[in-house]
Coordinates of N, CA, C and O in Angstrom, one line a residue:
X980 N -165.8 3.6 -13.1 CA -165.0 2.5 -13.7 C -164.8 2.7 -15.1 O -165.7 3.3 -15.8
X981 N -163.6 2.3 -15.8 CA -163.1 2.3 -16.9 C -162.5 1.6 -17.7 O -161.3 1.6 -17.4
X982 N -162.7 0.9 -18.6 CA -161.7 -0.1 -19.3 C -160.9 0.2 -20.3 O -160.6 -0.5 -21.3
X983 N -160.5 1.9 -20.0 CA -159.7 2.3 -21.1 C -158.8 2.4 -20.7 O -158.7 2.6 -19.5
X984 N -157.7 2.2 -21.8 CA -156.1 2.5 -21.3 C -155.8 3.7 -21.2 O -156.1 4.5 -22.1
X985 N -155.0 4.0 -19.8 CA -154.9 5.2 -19.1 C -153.6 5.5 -19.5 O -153.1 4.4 -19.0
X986 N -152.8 5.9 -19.8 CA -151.1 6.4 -19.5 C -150.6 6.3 -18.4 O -151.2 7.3 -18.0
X987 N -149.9 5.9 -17.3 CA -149.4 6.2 -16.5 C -147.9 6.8 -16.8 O -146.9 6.4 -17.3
X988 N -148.2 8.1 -16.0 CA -146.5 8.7 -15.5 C -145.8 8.0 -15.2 O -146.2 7.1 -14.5
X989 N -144.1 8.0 -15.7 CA -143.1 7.7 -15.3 C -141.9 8.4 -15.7 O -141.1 8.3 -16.7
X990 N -141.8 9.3 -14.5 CA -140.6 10.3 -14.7 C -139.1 9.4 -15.1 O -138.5 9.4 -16.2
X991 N -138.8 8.7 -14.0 CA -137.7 8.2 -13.7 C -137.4 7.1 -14.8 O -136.2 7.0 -15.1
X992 N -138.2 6.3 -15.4 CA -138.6 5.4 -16.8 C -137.9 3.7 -15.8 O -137.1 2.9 -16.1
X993 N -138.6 3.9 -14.5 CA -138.9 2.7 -14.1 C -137.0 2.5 -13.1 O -136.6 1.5 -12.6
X994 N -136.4 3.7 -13.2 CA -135.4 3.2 -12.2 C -135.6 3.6 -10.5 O -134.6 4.0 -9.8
X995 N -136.4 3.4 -10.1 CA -136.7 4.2 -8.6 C -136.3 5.4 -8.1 O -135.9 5.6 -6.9
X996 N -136.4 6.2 -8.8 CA -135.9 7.2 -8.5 C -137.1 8.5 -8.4 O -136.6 9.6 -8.2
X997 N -138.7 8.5 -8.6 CA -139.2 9.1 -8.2 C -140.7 8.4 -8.1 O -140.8 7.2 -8.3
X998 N -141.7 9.1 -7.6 CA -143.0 8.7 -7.6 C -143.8 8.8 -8.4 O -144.9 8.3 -8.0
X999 N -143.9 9.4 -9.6 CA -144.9 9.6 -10.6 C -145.7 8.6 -11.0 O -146.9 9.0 -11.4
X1000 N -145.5 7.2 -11.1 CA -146.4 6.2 -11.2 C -146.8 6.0 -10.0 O -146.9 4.8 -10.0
X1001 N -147.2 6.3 -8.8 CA -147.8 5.9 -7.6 C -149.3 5.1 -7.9 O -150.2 5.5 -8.6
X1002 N -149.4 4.4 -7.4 CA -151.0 3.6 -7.8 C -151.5 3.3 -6.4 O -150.7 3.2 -5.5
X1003 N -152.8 3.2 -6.2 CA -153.2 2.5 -5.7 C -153.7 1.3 -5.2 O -154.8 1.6 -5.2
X1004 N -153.7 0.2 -4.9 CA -154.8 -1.0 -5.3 C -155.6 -1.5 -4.3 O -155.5 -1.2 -3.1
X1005 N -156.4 -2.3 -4.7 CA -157.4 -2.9 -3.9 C -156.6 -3.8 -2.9 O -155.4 -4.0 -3.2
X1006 N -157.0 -4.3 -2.0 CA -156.6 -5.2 -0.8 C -156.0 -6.1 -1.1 O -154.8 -6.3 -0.9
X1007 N -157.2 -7.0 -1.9 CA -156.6 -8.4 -2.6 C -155.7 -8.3 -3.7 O -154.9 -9.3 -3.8
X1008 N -155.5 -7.3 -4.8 CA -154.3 -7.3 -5.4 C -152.9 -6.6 -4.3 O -151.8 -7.0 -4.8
X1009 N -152.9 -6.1 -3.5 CA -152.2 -5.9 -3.1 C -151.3 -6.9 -2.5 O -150.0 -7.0 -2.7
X1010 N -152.2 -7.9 -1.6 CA -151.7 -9.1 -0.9 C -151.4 -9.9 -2.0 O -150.4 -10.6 -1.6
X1011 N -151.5 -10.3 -3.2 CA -151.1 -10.8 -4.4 C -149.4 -10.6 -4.8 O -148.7 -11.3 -5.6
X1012 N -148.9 -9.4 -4.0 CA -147.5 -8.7 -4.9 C -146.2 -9.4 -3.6 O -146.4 -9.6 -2.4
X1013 N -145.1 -9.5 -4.4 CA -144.2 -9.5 -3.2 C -144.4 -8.2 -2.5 O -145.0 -7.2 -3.0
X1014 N -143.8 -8.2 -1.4 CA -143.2 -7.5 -0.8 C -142.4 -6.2 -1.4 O -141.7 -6.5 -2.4
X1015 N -142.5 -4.6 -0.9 CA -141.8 -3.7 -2.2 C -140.2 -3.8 -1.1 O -139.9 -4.1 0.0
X1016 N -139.7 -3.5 -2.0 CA -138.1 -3.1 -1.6 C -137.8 -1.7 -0.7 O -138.6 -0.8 -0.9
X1017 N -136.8 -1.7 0.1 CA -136.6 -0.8 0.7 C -136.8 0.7 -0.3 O -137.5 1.7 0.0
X1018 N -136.1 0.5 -1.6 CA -136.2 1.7 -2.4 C -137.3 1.9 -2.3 O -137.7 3.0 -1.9
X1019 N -138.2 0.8 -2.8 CA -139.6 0.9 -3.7 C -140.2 2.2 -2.1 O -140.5 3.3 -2.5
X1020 N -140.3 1.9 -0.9 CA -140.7 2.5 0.1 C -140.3 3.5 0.5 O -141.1 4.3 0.9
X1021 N -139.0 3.8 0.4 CA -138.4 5.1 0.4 C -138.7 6.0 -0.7 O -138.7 7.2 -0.4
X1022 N -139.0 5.7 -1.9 CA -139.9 6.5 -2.8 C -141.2 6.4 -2.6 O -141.7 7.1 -3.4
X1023 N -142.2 5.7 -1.8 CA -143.4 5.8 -1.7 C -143.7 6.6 -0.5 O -145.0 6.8 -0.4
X1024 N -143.1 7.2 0.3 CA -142.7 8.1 1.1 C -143.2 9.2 0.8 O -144.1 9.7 1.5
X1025 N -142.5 10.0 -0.5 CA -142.6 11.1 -1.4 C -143.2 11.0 -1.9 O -143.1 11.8 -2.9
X1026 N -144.4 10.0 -2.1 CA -145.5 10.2 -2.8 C -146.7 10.8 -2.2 O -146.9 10.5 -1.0
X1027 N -147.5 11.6 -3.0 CA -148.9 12.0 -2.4 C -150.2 11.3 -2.6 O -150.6 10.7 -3.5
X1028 N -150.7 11.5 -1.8 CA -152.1 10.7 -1.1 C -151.9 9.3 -0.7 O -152.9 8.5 -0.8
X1029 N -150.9 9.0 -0.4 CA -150.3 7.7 0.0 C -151.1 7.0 1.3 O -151.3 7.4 2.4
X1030 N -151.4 5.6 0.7 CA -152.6 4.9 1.5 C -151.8 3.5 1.9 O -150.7 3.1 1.5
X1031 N -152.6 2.8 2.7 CA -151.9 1.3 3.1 C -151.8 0.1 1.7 O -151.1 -0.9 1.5
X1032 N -152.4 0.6 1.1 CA -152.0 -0.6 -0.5 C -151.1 0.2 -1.4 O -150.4 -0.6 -2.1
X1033 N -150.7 1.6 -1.7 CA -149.6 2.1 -2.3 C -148.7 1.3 -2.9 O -148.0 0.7 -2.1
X1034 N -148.2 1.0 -4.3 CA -147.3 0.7 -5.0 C -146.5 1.7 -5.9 O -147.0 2.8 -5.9
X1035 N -145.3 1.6 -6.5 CA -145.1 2.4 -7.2 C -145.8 1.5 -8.6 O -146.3 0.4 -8.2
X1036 N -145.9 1.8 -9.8 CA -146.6 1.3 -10.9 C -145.5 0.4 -11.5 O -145.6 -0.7 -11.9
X1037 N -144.4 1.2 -11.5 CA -143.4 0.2 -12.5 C -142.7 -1.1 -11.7 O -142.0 -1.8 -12.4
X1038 N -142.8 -1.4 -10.6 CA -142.1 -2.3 -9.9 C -143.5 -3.5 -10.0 O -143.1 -4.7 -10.1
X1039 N -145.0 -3.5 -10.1 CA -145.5 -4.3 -10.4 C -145.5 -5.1 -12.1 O -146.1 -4.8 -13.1
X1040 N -144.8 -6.2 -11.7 CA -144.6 -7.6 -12.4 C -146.2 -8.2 -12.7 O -147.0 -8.7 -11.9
X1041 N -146.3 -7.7 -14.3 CA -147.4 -7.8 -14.3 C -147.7 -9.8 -14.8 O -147.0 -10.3 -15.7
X1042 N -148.7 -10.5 -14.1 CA -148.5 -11.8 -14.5 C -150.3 -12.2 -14.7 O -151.2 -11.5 -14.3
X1043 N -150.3 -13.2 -15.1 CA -151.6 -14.1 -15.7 C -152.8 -13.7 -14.3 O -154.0 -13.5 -14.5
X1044 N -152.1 -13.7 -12.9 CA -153.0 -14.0 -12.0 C -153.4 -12.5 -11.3 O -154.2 -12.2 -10.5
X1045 N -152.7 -11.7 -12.0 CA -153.3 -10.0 -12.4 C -154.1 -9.3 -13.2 O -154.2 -8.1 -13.2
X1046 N -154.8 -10.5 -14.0 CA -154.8 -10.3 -14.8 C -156.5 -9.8 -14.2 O -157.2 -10.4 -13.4
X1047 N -156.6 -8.5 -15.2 CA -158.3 -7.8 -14.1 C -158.0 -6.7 -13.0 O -158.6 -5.7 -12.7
X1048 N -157.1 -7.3 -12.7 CA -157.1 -6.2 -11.3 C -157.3 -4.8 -11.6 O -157.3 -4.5 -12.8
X1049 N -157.5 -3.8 -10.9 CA -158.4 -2.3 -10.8 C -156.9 -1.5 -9.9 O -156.3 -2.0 -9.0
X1050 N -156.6 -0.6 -10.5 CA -156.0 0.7 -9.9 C -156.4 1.8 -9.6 O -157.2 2.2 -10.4
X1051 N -156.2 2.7 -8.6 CA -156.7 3.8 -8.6 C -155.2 4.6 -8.7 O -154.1 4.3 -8.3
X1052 N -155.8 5.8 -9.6 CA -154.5 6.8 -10.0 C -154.9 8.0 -8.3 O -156.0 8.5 -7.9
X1053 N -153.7 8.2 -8.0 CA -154.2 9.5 -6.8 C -154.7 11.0 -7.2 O -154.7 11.4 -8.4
X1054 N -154.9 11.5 -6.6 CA -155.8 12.5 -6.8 C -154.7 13.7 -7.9 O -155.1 14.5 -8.8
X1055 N -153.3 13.5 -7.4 CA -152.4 14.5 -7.8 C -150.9 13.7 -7.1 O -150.7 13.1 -6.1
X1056 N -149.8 14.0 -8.4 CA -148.6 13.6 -8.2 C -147.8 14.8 -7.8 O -148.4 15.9 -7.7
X1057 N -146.2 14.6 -7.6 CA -145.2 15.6 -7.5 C -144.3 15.2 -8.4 O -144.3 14.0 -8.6
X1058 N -143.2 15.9 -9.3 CA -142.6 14.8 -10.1 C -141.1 16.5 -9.8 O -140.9 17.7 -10.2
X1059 N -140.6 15.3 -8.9 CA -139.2 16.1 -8.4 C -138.1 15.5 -9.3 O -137.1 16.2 -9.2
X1060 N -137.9 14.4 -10.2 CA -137.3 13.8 -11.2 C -136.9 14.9 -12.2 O -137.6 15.5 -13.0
X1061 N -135.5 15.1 -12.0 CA -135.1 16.0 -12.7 C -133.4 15.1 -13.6 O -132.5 14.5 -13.1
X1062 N -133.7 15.2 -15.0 CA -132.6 14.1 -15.7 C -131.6 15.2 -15.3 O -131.8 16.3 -14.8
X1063 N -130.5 14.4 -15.8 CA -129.0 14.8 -16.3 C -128.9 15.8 -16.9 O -129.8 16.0 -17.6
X1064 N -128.0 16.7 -16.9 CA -128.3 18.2 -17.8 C -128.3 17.8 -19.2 O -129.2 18.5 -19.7
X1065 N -127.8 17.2 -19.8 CA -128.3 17.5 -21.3 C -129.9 16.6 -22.2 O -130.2 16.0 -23.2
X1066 N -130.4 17.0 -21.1 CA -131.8 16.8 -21.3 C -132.7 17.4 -20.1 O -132.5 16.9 -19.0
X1067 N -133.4 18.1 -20.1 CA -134.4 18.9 -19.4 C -135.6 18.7 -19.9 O -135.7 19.2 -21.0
X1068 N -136.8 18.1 -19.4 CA -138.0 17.5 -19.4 C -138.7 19.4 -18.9 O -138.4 20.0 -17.9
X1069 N -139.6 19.9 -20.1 CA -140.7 20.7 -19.9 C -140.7 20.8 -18.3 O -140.4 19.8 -17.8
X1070 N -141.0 21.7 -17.6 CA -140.8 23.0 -17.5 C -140.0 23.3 -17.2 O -139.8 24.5 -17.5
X1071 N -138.9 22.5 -16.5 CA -137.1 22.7 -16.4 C -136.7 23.2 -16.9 O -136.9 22.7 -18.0
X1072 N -135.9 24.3 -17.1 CA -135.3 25.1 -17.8 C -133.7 25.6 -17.3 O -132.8 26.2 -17.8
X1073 N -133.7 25.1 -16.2 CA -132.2 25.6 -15.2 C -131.4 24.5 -15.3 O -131.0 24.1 -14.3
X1074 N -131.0 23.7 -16.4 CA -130.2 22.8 -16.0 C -128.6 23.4 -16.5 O -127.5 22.8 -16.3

């Protein structure tokens, strides 16, 4: 356990369009969240180590009654999020 601030990945900068923030959570925060959206699930798909509490990170609406909750980061991401050509994100080079 840790109470330092972690970075989380986010390729796509929060438009659903890949998995790099994948989280995990505990039971009870989980049952706490709406429901995720067809997208939100269709990208949690392509995420790896994907478990029955899986969220993506950016779609949680963080509020007062979250406040505490525990994430687990997974073991290892995939980050298939490739921008627009006139920007190429490290190691991309073929755009």
């Amino acid at each position: 356990r840790s109470d330092e601030a972690i970075a989380l990945e986010g390729a796509c900068e929060a438009s659903l369009a890949c998995s790099t923030c994948h989280v995990i959570l505990d039971q009870e925060t989980f049952d706490r969240l709406d429901e995720p959206s067809e997208d939100e699930e269709d990208m949690l798909d392509l995420a790896t180590c994907l478990t029955s509490t899986s969220r993506l990170g950016c779609q949680i609406i963080l509020s007062k009654e979250l406040e505490g909750m525990e994430v687990t980061l997974p073991a290892y991401s995939k980050n298939f999020y490739v921008r627009p050509c006139n920007f190429c994100p490290k190691p991309h080079t073929n755009c």
